[in-house]
CSV table of C-alpha atoms in Angstrom, one decimal:
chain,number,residue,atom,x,y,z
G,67,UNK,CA,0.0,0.0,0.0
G,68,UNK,CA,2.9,2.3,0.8
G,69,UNK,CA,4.6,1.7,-2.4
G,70,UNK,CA,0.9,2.4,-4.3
G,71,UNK,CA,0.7,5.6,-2.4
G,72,UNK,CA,4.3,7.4,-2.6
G,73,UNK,CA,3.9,6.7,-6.3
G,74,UNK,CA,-0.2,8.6,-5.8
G,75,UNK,CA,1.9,11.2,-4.0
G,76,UNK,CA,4.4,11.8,-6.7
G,77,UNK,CA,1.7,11.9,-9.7
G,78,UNK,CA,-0.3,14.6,-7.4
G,79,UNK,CA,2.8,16.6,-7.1
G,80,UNK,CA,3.6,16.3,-10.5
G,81,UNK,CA,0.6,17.4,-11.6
G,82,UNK,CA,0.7,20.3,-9.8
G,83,UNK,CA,3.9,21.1,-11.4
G,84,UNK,CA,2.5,20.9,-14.6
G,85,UNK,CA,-0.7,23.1,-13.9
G,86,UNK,CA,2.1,25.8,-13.0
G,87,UNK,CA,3.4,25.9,-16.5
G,88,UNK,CA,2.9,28.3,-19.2
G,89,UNK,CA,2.2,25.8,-22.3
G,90,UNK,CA,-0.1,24.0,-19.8
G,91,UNK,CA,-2.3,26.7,-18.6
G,92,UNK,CA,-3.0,27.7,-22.0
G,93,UNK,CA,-4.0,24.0,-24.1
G,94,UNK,CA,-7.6,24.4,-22.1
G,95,UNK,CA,-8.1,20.4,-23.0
G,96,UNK,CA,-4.4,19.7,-20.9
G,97,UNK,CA,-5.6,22.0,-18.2
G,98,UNK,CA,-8.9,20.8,-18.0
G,99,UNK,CA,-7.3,16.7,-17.9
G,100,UNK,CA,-4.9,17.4,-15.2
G,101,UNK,CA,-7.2,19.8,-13.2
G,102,UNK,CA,-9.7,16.6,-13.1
G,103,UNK,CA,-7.1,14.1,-12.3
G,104,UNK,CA,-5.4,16.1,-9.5
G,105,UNK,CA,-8.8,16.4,-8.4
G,106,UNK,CA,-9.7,13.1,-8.1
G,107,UNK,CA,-6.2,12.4,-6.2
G,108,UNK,CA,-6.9,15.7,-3.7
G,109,UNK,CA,-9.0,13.1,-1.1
G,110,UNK,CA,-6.2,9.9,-1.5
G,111,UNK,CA,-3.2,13.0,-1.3
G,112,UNK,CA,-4.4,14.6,2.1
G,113,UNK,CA,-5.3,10.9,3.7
G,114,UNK,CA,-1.2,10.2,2.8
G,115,UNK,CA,0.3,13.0,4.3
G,116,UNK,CA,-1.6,13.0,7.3
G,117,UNK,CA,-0.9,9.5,7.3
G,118,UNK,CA,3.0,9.9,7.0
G,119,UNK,CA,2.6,12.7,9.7
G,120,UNK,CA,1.0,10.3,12.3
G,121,UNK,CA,3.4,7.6,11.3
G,122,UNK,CA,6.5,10.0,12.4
G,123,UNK,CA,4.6,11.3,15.4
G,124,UNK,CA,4.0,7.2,16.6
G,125,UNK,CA,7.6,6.3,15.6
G,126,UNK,CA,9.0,9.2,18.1
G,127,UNK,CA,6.6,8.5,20.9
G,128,UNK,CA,7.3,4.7,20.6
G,129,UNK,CA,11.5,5.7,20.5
G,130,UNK,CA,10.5,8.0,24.0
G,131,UNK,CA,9.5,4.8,25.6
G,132,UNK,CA,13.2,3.7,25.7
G,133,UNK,CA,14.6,6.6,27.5
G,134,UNK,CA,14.4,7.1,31.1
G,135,UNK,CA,10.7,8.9,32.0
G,136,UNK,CA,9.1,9.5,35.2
G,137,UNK,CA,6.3,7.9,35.9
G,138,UNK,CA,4.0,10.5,34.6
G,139,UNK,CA,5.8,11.6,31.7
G,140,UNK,CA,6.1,7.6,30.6
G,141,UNK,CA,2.1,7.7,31.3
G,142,UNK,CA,1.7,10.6,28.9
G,143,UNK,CA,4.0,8.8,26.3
G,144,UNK,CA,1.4,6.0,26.6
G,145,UNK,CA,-1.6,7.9,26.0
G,146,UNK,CA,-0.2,9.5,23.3
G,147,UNK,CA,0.5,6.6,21.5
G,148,UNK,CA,-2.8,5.0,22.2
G,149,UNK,CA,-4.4,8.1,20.3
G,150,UNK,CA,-2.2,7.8,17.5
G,151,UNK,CA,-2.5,4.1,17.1
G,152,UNK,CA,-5.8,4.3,16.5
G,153,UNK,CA,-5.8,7.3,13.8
G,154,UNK,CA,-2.9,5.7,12.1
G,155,UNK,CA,-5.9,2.5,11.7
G,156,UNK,CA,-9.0,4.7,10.9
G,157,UNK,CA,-6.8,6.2,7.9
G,158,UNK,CA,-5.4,3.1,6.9
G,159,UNK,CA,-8.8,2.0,6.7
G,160,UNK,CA,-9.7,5.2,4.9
G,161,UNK,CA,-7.0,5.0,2.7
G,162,UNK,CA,-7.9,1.6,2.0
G,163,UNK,CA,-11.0,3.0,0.8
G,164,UNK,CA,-9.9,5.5,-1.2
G,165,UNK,CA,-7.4,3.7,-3.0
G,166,UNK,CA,-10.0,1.5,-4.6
G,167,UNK,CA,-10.7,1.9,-8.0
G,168,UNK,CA,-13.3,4.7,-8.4
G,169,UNK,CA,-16.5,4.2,-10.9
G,170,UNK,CA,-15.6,6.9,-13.7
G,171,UNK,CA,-18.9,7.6,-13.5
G,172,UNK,CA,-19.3,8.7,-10.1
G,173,UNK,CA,-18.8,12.4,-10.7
G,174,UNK,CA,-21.2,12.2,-13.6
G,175,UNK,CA,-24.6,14.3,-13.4
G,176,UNK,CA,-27.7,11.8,-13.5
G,177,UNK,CA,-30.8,11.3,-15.1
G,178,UNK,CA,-33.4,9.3,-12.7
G,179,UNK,CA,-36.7,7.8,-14.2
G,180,UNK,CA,-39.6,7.5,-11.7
G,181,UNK,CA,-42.3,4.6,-13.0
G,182,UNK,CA,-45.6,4.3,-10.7
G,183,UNK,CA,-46.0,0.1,-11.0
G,184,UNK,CA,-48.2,-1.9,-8.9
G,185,UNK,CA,-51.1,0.0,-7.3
G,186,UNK,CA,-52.8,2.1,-10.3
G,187,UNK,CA,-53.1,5.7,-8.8
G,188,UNK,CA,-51.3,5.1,-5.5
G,189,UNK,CA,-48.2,3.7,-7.3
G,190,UNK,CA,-48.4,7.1,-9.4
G,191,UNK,CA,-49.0,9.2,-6.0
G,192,UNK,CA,-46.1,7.2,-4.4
G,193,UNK,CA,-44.0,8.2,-7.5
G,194,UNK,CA,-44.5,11.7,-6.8
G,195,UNK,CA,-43.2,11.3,-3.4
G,196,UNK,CA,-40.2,9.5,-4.3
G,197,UNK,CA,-39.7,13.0,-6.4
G,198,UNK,CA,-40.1,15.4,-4.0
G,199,UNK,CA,-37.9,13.1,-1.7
G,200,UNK,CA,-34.8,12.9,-4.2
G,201,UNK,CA,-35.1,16.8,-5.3
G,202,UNK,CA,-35.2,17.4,-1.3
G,203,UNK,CA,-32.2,15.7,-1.5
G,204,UNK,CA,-30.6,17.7,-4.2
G,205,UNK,CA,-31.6,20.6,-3.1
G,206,UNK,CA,-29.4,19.9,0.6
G,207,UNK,CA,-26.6,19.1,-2.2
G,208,UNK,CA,-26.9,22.2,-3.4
G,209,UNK,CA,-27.4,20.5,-6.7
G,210,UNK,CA,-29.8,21.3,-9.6
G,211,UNK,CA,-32.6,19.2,-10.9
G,212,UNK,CA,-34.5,20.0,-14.0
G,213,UNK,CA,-37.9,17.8,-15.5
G,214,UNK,CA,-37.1,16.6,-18.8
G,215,UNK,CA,-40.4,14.8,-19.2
G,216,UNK,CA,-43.5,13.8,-17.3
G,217,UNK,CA,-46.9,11.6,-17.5
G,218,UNK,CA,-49.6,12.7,-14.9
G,219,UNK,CA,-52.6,10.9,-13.8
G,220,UNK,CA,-55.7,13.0,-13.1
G,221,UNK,CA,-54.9,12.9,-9.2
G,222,UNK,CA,-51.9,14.6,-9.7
G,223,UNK,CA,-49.4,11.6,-9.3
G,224,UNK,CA,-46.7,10.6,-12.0
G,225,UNK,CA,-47.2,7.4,-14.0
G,226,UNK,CA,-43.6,8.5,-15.2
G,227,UNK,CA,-41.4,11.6,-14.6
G,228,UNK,CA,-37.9,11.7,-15.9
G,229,UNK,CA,-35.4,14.4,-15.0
G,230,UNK,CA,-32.1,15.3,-14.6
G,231,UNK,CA,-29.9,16.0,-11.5
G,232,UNK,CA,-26.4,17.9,-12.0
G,233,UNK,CA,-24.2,18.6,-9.3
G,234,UNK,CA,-20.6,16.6,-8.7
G,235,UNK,CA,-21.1,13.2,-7.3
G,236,UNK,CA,-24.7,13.0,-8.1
G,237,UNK,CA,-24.1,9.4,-9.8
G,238,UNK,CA,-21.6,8.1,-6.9
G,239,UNK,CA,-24.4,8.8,-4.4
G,240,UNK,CA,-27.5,8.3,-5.9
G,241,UNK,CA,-26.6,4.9,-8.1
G,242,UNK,CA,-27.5,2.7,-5.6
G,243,UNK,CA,-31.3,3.9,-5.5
G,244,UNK,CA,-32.2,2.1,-9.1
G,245,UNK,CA,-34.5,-0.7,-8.1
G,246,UNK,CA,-38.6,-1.2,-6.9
G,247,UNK,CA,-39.5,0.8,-3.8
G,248,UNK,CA,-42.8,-0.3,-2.0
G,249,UNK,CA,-45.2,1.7,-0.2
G,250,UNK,CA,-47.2,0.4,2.9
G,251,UNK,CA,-49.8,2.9,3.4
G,252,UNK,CA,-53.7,3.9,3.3
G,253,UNK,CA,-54.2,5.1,0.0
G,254,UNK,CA,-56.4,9.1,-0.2
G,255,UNK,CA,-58.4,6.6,-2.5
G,256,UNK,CA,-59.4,4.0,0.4
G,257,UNK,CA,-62.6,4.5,2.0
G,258,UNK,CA,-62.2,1.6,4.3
G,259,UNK,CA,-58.9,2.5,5.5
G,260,UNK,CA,-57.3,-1.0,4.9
G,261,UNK,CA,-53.3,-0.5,4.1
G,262,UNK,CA,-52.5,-1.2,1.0
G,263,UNK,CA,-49.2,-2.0,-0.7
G,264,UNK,CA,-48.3,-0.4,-4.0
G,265,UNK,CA,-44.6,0.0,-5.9
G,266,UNK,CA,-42.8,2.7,-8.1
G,267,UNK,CA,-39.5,2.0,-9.9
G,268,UNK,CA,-36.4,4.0,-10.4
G,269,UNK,CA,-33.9,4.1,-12.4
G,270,UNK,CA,-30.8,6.7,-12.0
G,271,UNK,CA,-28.3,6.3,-15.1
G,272,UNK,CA,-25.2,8.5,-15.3
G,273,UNK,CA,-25.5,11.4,-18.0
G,274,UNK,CA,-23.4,10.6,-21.0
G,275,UNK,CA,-21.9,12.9,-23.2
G,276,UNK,CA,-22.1,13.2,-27.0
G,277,UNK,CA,-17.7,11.4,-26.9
G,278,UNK,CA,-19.4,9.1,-24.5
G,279,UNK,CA,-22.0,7.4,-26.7
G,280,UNK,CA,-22.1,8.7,-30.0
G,281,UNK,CA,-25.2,8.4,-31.8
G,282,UNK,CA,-25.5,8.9,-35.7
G,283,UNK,CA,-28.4,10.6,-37.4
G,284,UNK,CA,-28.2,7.6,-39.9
G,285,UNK,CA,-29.5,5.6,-36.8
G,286,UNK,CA,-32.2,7.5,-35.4
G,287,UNK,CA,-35.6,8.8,-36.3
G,288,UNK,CA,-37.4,11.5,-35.2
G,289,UNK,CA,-41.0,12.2,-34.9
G,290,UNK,CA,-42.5,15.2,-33.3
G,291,UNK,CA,-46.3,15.6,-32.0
G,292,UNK,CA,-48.4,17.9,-29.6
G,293,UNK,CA,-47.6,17.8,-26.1
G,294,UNK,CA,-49.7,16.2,-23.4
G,295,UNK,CA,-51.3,16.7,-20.3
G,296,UNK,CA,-52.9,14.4,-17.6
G,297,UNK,CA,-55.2,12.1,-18.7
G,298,UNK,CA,-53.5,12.5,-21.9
G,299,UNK,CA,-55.4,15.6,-23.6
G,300,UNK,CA,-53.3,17.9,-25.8
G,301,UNK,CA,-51.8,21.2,-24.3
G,302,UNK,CA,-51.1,22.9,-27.5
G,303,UNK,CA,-51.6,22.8,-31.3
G,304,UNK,CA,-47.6,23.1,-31.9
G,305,UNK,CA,-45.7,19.8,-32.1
G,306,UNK,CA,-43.3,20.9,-30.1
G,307,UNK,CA,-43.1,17.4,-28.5
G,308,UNK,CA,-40.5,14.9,-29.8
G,309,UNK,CA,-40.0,11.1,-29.6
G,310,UNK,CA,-36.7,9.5,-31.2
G,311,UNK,CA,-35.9,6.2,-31.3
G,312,UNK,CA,-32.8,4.5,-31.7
G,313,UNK,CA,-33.2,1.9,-34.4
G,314,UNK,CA,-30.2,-0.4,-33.4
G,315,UNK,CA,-31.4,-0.7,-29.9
G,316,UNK,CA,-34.7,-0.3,-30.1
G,317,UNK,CA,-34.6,2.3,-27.4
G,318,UNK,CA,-36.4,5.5,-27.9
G,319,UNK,CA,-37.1,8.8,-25.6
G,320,UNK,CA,-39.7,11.3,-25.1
G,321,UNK,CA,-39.7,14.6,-24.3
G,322,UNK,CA,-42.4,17.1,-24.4
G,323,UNK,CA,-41.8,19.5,-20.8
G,324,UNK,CA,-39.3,21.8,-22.9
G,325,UNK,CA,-40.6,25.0,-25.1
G,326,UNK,CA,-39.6,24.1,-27.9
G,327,UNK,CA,-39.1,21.4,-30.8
G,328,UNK,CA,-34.9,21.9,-30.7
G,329,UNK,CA,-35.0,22.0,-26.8
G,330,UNK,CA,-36.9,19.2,-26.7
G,331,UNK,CA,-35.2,16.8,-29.1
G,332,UNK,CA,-31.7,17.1,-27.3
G,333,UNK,CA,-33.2,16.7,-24.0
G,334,UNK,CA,-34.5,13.3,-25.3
G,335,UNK,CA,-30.9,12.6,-26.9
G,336,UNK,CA,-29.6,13.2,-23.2
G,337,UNK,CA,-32.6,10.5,-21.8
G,338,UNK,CA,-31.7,7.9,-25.3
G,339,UNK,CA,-27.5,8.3,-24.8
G,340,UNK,CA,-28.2,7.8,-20.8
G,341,UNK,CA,-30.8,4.5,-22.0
G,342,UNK,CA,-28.4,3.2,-24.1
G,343,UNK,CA,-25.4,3.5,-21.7
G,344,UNK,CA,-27.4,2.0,-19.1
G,345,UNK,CA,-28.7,-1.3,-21.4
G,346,UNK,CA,-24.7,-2.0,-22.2
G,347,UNK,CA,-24.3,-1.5,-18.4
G,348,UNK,CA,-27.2,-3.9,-17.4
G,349,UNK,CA,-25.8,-6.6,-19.8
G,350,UNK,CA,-22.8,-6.6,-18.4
G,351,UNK,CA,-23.7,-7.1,-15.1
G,352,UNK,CA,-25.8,-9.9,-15.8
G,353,UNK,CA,-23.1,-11.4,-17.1
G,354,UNK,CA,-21.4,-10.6,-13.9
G,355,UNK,CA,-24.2,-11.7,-11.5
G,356,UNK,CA,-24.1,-14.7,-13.1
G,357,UNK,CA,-21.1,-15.7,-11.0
G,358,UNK,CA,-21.7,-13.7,-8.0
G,359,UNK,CA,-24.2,-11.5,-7.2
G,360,UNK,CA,-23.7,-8.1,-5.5
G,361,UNK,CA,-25.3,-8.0,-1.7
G,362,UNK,CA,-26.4,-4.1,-2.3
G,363,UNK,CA,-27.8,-5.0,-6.2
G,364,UNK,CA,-27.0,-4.9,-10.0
G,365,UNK,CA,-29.5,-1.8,-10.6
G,366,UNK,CA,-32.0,-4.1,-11.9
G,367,UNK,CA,-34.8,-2.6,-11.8
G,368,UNK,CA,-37.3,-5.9,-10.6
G,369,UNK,CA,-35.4,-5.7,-7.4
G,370,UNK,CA,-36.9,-4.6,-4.5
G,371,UNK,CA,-35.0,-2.8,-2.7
G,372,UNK,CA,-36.8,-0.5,0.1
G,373,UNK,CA,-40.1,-0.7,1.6
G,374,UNK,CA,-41.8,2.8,3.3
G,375,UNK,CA,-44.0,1.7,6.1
G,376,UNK,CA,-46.3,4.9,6.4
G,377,UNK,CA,-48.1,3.1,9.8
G,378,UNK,CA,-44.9,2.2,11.5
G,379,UNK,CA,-43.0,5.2,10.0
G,380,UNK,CA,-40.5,3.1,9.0
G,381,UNK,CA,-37.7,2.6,6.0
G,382,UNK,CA,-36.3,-0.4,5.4
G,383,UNK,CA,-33.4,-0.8,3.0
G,384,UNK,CA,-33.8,-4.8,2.2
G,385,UNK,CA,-30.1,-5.1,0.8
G,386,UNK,CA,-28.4,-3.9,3.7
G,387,UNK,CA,-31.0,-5.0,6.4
G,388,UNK,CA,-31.4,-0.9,7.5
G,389,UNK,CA,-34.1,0.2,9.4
G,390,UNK,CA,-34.8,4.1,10.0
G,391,UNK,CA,-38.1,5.2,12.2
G,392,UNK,CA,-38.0,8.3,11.1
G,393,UNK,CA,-40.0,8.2,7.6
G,394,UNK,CA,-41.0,11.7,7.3
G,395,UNK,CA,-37.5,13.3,7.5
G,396,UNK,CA,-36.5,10.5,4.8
G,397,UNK,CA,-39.0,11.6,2.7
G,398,UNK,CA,-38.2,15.2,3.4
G,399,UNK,CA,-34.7,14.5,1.4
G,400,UNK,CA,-33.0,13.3,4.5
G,401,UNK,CA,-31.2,10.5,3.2
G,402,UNK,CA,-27.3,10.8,4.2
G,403,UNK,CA,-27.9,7.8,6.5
G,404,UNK,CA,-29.6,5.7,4.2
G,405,UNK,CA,-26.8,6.5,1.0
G,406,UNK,CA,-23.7,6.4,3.4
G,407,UNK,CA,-24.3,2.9,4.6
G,408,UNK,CA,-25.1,1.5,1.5
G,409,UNK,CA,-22.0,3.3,0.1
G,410,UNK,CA,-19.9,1.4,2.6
G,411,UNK,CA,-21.4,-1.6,2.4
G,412,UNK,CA,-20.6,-1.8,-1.3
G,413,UNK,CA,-17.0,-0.9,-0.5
G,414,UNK,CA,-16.5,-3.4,1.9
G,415,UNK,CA,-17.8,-5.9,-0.8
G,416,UNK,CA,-15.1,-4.7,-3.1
G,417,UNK,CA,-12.5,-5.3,-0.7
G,418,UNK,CA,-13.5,-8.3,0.2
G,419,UNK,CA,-13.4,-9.4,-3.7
G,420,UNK,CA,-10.1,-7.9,-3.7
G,421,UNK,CA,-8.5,-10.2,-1.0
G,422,UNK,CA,-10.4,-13.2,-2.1
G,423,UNK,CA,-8.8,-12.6,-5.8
């Protein structure tokens, strides 16, 4: 590990090296490469050199012991390497971490698709909470979310909303929501106020760009129409509204939320580069959960993966065995608990894989 991370250090201070120079700062595509990269080694960096500072620290205390100390300054000798022992494991274990290799898409922006399933109108009002709890979220991020497209019932839930969230990390933190989510609750609809159990599905894909999947007009088509409202009536007489499909794939997007046609058609190439990322990504890990199968989940999106107990107020996160009773502040975007653990747990799994390899 040592060896991995004086050779981190070096790069990092290299790189900053280079960002100093002349011929550097002015090729914007060198300065923009080496900005990221230095970037992505800032965390890894700062762990080291504390590191190596409480390293030095222990090795003098530990050389103290051998001299000759009064009783309390040998006392204070031990306490102080008691404390430092035990940094020098949390950032080994830290650095551990962080010297795992990183999803390159887990600075990417996202774009999350919210399906109501089983349950008719309460799985389309339970979509619409699963909205408001993921842009609550963003908004504590300080990131930005923007609709892309969206199908209402006449209740005012979503039998599908698609939008975007940008804001750094958005993917590393939110990737792990993509699955079935299931409500426990007495629907607004229920006169006899039985509990009834409905599901919405999400999907969160990283936003590609145009270099990441490239997409040729030869292979698409484009057809444009009036924009809809809820229960499906048109809102204008312009077809402003545009659907393309990706012949190759078979994949196609929608978007209709925008003002116009052009805004509209490369919001729905975001959504169909996104799709068609994600359906490469999904085959591979079936390929991959074939073999072994991931304790916090593939993405797919038949898994269930959280249940909302509206009586109990309770969430629990089936992969990881998490329960919170607090549902309301969960639902208010307060879900830091909720994506920290499953972010750990699905580190630990990759270092387990890496010792068992």
């Amino acid at each position: 590990m040592i060896d991995k991370l004086q050779s981190l250090a070096g790069r990092y201070e290299k790189l900053s090296e280079l960002l100093c120079d002349p011929d550097v700062s002015s090729d914007t595509k060198k300065l923009r490469e080496y900005s990221k990269e230095q970037s992505d080694l800032q965390e890894a960096y700062d762990a080291y050199i504390e590191y190596k500072g409480v390293v030095e620290q222990y090795d003098a205390a530990r050389a103290m012991q051998n001299e000759k100390l009064d009783e309390d300054m040998r006392e204070l000798v031990k306490m102080e390497l008691d404390e430092l022992s035990e940094r020098k494991t949390e950032l080994e274990e830290r650095i551990n971490v962080l010297m795992m290799p990183k999803d390159p898409n887990d600075d990417k922006n996202v774009i999350v698709e919210i399906r109501g399933a089983a349950g008719g109108d309460e799985a389309a009002l339970f979509a619409s909470d699963l909205y408001r709890m993921y842009t609550k979220f963003a908004d504590v991020q300080g990131w930005r979310t923007e609709v892309m497209d969206v199908s209402m019932n006449d209740l005012g839930g979503f039998k599908e909303i698609i939008f975007s969230i940008n804001g750094k990390g958005a993917y590393s933190k939110l990737k792990y929501e993509s699955g079935a989510h299931r409500v426990q609750r007495i629907p607004t609809t229920e006169s006899g106020g039985r509990i009834h159990t409905s599901t919405s599905t999400v999907a969160v894909m990283p936003e590609m760009e145009e270099f990441d999947i490239e997409i040729h007009d030869s292979d698409i088509r484009v057809d444009t129409f009036c924009s809809s409202g809820a229960g499906g009536q048109s809102v204008n007489t312009t077809k402003s509204a545009v659907r393309v499909l990706h012949v190759p794939t078979g994949i196609m997007a929608t978007c209709q939320d925008g003002k116009s046609q052009n805004s509209n058609k490369e919001k729905a190439l975001q959504v169909l580069r996104a799709r068609i990322f994600d359906k490469f990504q999904q085959e591979e890990m079936n390929k991959y959960a074939g073999d072994r199968k991931s304790k916090v989940g593939t993405g797919d999106r038949s898994e269930r993966i959280r249940t909302y107990n509206y009586p109990q107020s309770r969430v629990t996160d089936h992969r990881i065995g998490l329960t919170l009773h607090r549902l309301d502040a969960v639902l208010n975007g307060d879900m830091d608990e909720l994506i920290s653990t499953l972010t750990i747990a699905a580190q630990s799994e990759l270092m387990d894989r890496g010792e068992q390899a």
